[in-house]
XYZ file of C-alpha atoms in Angstrom:
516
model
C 0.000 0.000 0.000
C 2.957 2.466 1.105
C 4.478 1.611 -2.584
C 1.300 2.133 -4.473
C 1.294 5.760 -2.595
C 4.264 6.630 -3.316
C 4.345 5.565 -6.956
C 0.576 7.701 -7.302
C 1.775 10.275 -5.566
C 5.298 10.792 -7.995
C 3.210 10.372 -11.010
C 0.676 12.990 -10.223
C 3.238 15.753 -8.488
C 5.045 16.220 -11.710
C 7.636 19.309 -11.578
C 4.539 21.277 -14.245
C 1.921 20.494 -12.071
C 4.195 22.075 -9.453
C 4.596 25.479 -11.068
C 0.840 25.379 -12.177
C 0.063 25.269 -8.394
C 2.640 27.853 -7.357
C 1.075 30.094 -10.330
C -2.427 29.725 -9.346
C -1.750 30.287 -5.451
C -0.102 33.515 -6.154
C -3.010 34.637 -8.585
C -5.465 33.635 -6.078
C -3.965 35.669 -3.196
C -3.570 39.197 -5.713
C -7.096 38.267 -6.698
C -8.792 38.325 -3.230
C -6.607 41.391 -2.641
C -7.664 43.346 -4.960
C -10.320 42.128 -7.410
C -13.069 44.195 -7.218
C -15.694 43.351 -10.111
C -16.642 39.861 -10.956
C -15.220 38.715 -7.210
C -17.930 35.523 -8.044
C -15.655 34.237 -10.639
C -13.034 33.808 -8.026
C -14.391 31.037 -6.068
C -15.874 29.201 -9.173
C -12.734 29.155 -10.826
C -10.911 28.052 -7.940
C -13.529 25.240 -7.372
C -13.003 23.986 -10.570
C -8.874 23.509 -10.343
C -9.700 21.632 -7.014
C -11.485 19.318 -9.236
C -8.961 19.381 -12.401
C -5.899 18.527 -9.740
C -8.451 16.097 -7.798
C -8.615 14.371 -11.546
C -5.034 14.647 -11.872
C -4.924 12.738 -8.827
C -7.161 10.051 -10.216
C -5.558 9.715 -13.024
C -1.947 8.742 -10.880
C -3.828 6.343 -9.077
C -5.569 4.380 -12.019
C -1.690 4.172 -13.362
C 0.050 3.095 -10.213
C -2.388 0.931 -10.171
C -2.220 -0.880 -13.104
C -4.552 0.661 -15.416
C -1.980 2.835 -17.452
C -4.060 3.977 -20.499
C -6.861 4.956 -18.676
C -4.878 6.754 -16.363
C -3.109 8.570 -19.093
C -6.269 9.391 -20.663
C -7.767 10.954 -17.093
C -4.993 13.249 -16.294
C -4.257 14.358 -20.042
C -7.850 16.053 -19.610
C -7.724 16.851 -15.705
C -3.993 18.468 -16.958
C -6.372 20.668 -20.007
C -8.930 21.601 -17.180
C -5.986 23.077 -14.588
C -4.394 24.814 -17.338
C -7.715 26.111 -18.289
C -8.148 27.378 -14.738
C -5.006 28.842 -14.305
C -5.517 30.839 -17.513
C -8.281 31.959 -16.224
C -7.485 33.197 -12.915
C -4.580 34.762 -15.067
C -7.040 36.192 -17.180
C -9.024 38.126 -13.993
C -5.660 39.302 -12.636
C -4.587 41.014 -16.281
C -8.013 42.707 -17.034
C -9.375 43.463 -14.257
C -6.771 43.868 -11.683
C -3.751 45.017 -13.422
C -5.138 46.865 -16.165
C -6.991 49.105 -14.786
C -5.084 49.772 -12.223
C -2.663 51.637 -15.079
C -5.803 53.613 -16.584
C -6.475 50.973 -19.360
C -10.298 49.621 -19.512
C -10.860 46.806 -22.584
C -14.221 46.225 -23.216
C -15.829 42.658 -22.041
C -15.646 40.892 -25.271
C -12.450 41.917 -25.387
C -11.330 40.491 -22.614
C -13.643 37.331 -23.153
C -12.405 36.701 -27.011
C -8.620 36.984 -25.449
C -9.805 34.024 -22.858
C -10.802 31.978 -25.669
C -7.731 32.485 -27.979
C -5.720 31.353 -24.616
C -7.653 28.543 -23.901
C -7.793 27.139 -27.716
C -3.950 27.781 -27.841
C -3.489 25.474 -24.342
C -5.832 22.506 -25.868
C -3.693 22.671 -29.305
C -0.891 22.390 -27.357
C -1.746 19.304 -25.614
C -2.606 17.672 -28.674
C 0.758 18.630 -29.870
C 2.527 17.048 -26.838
C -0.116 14.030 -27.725
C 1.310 13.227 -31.094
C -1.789 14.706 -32.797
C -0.023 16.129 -36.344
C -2.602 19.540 -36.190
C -1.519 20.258 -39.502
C -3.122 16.513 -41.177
C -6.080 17.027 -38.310
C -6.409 20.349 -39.772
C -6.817 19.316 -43.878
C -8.813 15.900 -43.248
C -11.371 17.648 -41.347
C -12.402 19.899 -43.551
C -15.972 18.656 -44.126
C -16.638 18.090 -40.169
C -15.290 22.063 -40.248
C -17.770 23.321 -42.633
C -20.232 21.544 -41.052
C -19.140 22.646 -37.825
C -19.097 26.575 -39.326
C -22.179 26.224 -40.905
C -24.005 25.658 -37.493
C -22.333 27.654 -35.565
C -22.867 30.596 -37.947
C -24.999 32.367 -35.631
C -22.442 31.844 -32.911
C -20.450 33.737 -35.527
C -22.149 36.113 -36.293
C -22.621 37.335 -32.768
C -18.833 37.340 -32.176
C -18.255 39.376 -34.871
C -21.307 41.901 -34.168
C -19.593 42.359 -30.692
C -16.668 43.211 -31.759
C -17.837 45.689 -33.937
C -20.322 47.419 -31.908
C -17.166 47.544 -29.442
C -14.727 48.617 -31.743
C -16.263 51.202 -34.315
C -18.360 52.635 -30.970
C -21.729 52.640 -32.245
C -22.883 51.553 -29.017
C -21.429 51.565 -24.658
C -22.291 50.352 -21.858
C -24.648 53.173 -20.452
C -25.997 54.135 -23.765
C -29.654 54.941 -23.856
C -30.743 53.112 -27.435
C -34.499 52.227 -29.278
C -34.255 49.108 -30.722
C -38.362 48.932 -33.009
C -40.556 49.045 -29.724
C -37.678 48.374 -27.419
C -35.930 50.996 -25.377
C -33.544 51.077 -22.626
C -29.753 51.353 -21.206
C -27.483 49.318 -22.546
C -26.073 47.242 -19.492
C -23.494 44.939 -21.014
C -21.912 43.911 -24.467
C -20.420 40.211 -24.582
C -19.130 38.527 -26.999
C -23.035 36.808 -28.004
C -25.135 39.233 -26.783
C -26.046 42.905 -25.351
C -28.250 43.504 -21.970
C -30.770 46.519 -22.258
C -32.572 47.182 -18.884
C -35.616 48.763 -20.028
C -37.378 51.679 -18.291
C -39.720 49.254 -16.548
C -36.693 46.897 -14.905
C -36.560 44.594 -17.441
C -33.078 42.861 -18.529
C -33.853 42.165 -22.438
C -30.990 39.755 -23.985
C -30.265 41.349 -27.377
C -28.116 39.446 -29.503
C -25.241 40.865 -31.536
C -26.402 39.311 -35.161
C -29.722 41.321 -33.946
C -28.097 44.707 -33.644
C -25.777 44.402 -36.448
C -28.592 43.793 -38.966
C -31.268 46.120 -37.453
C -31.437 50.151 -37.578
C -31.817 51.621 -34.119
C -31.126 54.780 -32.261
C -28.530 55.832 -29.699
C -30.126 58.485 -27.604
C -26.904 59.418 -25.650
C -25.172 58.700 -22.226
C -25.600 60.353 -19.493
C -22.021 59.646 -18.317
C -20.355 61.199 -21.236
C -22.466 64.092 -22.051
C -25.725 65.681 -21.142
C -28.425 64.084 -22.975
C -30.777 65.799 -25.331
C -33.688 64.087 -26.364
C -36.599 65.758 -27.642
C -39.818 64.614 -27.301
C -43.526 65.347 -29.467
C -46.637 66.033 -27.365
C -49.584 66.126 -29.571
C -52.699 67.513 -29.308
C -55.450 68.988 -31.349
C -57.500 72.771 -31.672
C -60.684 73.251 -33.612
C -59.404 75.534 -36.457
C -62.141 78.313 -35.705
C -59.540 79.489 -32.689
C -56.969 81.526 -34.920
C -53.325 79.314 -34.795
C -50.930 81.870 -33.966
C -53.368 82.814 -30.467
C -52.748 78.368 -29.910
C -49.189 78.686 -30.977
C -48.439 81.621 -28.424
C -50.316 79.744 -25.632
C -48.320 76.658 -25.845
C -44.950 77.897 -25.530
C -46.163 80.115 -22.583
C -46.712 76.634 -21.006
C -43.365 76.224 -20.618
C -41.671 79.654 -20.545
C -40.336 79.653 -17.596
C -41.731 76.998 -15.637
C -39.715 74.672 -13.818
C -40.375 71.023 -14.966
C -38.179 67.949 -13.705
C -35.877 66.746 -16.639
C -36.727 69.429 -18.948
C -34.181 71.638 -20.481
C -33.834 74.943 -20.538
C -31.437 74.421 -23.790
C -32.635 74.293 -26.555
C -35.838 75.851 -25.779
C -39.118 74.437 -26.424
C -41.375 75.496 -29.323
C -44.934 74.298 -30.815
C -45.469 73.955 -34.694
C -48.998 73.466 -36.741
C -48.158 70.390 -38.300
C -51.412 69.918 -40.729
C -54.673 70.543 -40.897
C -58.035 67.683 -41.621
C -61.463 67.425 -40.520
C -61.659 71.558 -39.326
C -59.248 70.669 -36.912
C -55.121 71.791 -36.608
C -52.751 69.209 -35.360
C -50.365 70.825 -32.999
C -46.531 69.735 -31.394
C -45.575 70.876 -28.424
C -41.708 69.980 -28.821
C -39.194 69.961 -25.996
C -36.016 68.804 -25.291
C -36.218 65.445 -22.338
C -32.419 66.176 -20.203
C -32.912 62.190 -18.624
C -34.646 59.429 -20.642
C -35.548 57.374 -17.279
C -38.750 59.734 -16.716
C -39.929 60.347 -20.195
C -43.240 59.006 -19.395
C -43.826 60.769 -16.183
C -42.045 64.209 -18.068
C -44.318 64.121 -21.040
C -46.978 63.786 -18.235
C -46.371 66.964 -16.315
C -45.895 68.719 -19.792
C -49.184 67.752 -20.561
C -51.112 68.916 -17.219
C -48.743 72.570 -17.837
C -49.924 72.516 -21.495
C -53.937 71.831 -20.994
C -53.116 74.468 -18.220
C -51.912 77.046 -20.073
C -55.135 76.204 -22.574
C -57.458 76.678 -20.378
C -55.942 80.707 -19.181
C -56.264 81.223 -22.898
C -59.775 80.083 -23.184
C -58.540 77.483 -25.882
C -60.429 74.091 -25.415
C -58.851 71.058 -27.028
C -60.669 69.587 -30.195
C -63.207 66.802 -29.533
C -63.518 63.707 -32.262
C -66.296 64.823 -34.547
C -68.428 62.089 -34.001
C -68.454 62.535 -30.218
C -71.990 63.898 -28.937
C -73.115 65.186 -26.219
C -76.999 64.210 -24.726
C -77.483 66.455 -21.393
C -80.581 66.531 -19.711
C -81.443 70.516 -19.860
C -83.606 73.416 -19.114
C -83.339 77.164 -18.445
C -83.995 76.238 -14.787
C -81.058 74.116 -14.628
C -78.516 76.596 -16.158
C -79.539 78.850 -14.047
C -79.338 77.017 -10.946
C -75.929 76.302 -12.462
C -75.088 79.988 -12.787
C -75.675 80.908 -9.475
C -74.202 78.212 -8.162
C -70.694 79.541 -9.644
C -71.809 82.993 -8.850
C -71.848 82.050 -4.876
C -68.646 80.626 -5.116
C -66.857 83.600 -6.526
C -68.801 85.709 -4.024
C -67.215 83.395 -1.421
C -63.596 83.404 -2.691
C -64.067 87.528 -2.398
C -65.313 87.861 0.755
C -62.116 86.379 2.209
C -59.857 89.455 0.486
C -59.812 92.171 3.076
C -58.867 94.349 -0.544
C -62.696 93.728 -1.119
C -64.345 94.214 2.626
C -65.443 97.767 1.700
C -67.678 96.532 -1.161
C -71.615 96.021 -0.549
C -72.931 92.392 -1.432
C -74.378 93.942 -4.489
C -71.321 95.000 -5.692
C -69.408 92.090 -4.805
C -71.770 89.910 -6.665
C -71.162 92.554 -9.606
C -67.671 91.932 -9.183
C -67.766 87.726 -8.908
C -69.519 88.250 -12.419
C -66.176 89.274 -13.857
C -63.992 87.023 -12.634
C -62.228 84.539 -14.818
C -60.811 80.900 -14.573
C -56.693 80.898 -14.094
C -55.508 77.781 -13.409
C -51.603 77.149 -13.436
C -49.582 73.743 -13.351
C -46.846 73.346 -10.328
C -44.055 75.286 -11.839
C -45.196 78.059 -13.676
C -44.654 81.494 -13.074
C -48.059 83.458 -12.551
C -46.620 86.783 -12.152
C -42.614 88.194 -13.384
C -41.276 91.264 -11.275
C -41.065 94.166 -13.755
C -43.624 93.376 -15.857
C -46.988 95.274 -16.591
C -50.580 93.521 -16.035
C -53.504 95.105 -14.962
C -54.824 92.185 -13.020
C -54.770 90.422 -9.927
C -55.170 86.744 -8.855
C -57.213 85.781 -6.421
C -56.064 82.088 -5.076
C -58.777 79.534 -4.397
C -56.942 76.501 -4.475
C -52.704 75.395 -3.859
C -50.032 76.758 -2.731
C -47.649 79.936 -4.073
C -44.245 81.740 -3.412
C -43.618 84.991 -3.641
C -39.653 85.482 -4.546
C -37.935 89.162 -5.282
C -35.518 89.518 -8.270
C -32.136 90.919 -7.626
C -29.841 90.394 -10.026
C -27.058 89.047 -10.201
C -28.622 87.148 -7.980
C -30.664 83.942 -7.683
C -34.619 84.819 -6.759
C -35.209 84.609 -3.724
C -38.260 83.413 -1.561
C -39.971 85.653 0.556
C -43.461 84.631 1.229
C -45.493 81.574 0.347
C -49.190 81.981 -0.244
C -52.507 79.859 0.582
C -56.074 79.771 -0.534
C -57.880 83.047 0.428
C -54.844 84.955 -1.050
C -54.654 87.746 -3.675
C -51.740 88.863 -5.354
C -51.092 91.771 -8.304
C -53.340 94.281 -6.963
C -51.064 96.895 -7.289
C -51.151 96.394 -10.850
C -54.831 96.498 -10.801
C -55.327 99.439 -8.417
C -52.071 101.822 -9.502
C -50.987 99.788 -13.108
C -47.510 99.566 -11.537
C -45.369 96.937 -12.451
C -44.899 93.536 -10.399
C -43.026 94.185 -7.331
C -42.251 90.388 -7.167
C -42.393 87.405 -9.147
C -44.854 84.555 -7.834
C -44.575 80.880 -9.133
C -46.561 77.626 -8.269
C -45.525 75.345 -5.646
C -48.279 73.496 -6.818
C -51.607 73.275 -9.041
C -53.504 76.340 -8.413
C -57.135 77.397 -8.981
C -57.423 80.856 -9.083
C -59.705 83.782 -10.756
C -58.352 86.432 -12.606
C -60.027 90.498 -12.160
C -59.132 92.696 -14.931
C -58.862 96.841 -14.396
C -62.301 96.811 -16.527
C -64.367 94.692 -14.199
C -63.488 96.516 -11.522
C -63.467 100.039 -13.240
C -67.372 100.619 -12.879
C -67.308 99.678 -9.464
C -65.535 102.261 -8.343
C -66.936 104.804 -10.921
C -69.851 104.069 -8.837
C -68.538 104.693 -5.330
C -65.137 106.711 -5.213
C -65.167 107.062 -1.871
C -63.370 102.699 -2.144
C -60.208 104.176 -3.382
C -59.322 105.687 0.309
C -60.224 102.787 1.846
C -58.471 100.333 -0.576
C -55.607 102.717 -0.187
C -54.689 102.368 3.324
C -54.988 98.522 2.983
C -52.599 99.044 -0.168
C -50.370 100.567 2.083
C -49.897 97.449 4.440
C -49.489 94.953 2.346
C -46.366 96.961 0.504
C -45.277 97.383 3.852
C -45.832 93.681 4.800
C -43.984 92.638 1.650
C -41.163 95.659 1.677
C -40.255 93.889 5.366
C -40.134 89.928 4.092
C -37.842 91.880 1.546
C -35.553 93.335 3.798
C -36.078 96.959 2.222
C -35.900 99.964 4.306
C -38.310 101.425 6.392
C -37.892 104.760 4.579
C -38.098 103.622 1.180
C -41.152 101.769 1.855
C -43.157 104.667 3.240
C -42.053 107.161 0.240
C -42.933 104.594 -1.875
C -45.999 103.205 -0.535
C -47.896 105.507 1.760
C -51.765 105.678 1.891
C -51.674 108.990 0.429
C -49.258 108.380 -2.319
C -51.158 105.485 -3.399
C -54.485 106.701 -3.473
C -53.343 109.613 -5.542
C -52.077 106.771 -7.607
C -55.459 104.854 -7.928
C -57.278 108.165 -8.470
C -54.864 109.021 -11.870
C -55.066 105.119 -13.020
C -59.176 105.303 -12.744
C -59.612 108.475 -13.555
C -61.051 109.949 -10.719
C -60.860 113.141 -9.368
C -59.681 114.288 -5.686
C -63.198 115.934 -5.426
C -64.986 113.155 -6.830
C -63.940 111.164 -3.594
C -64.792 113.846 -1.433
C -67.930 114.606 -1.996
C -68.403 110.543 -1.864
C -67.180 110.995 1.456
């Protein structure tokens, strides 16, 4: 038994096997050390040489023992399977150890193709050291190779379509590509196949033949370069409402609103793209900065869009053949009427601008208010400009911010339901002492100079009153800010302002009073 040891034991620890070992120790330890990506392959690949040199081992045994072919034939392939390891842990070291260490990053395939050259090169090898003449193995197989080329052609063919989708660029890792109705990031390139993860977590196996024969589009990477990728939001306006008034309203649904993922650069713009069936087919175009959200982007452009409709009195186009069967009666639509009436009256009974006014005259004035509703993000009002309006707020939230270049805007004030804002505009035609923007959706109604013009042609006596309240909110908004206590009351005293109202309405100092 002691000789049958010893005699297994010389014929498996050959002085090869020896280095092999050495080799693959040392590659282990730099491996744990400092392999970072792929730290998996470690383990399997060192499982495997435990069971090439356990074969190797075998093989000694079945020789000592007797059995001399088979045991040649055992470790010539347990010797192909621990030089195939060994490669391979060689292989993890090079590429993705030492490599990049140095700055240098090969693509996958690269590194996969450069595995397979190796381990083809090791197996002729031991063929060579086998007695197998490659060269005669070579010429009389040349049927079983075209055979074996025919069917692997699609192997092929994704081998080669790796490599050049790695090498002529067309595509990274990272990309964002549309492949027909497919779209996602590419993940990975190998040498058979590319990995899109799709917007909706989906890993899609693309293979190489696929991509090389098919048209599709590389939307950018994020990693490289700011992405630009503009989108198309349709939508459709009877062709009675005049195209330039639908044009103008669209891009004022994104001027200057501030929308998640999309750019400021290039700007956005609307086009008439034709015209069927008495309606105009309109794109809103803008530019998408992150193609992860273009869903939930083309979304909020929408609600900003029907939005900005809406202000403009512009109501999208219904399908012709739509109709409309409502039960109705000049009882109902009045009921209707005064239902809305009421709940302007409401909404301006909580402005202390409008606590003067009679309920006669503030059902008058409900009568000409009009719907404003605005999309989280837009800017209702710009400091510096001229609008002889105000806003009453029914429903959201708002923030008041003050301009000072070259500084950013900054907040101030943020506003609730109840509030009114612009009614210096409206009582003095001043322009915007502040610029207010939506935190979120509002619902708001909108009082022109001329609604409220007869009003107080009727009872001049208002504009004192309306005056002094004038006079604290500037104050109120002069401290939040930080102006100076002079400046504010030269600027904004009760007396200065109504003189201010009185040359805006026309009305004269005795006018208000004899009201008085």
């Amino acid at each position: 038994m002691g000789e049958f040891a010893a005699t297994a034991w010389r014929l498996f620890w050959r002085e090869d096997l020896a280095l092999l070992v050495v080799g693959a120790g040392a590659l282990a330890l730099v491996l744990a050390r400092w392999l970072k990506k792929g730290r998996r392959a470690l383990p399997n690949t060192l499982l495997f040489l435990a069971a090439a040199l356990a074969a190797e081992l075998v093989g000694a045994a079945l020789a000592a023992a007797g059995a001399s072919r088979a045991g040649e034939m055992v470790r010539a392939v347990a010797a192909v399977a621990t030089g195939l390891a060994v490669i391979r842990l060689a292989g993890l070291a090079l590429f993705r150890v030492a490599m990049p260490a140095v700055g240098m990053a090969l693509p996958r395939i690269a590194e996969e193709l450069a595995l397979l050259g190796a381990y083809l090169g090791w197996a002729m090898l031991h063929l060579r050291l086998w007695g197998t003449d490659l060269g005669s193995l070579v010429t009389t197989s040349a049927v079983i190779t075209a055979i074996v080329a025919f069917a692997m052609q699609d192997t092929l063919g994704n081998v080669l379509g790796g490599l050049f989708l790695e090498f002529d660029r067309s595509i990274a890792k990272g990309d964002w590509i549309r492949l027909d109705d497919l779209g996602g990031r590419v993940k990975e390139i190998t040498w058979r196949h590319t990995a899109i993860r799709t917007r909706n977590g989906e890993t899609v196996i693309v293979p190489n033949s696929v991509l090389m024969k098919s048209r599709f589009a590389v939307i950018g990477n994020p990693e490289s370069a700011p992405v630009r990728w503009r989108r198309w939001i349709w939508f459709e306006v009877d062709l009675e409402v005049p195209a330039p008034r639908v044009l103008a309203a669209a891009r004022q649904a994104l001027a200057g609103a501030e929308i998640a993922n999309v750019a400021a650069d290039p700007e956005p713009d609307c086009v008439l793209m034709e015209t069927a069936n008495g309606r105009g087919r309109y794109a809103l175009r803008y530019w998408l900065a992150d193609p992860q959200s273009d869903d939930a982007t083309d979304s909020a452009v929408r609600v900003h869009l029907l939005a900005a409709l809406a202000r403009a009195g512009i109501r999208p186009s219904l399908p012709k053949e739509v109709r409309y069967e409502v039960a109705d009666s000049p009882e109902r639509r009045a009921a209707l009427r005064e239902r809305d009436l009421e709940k302007r009256v409401a909404a301006l009974r909580r402005v202390d601008l409008f606590a003067p006014l009679a309920e006669p005259e503030l059902r008058a004035l409900a009568a000409q208010l009009v719907e404003a509703p605005f999309a989280a993000g837009d800017v209702v009002t710009r400091q510096g400009a001229v609008a002889h309006w105000l806003y009453l707020l029914v429903e959201g939230e708002a923030e008041v911010l003050v301009e000072s270049p070259p500084a950013a805007p900054r907040p101030v004030a943020t506003l609730g339901p109840g509030s009114v804002f612009g009614e210096m505009g409206l009582m003095t035609g001043e322009p915007r002492r502040a610029t207010v923007r939506a935190k979120t959706d509002l619902e708001c109604y909108r009082l022109d100079k001329a609604g409220f013009e007869q009003i107080l042609h009727a009872r001049p006596e208002l504009a004192e009153a309306m005056s002094h309240i004038l006079a604290a909110r500037a104050a109120q908004l002069a401290r939040s800010a930080e102006r100076a206590v002079d400046e504010t009351d030269a600027e904004a005293t009760p007396q200065t302002l109504l003189g201010r109202i009185r040359a805006f309405f026309g009305l004269s100092g005795a006018q208000t009073r004899r009201a008085a």
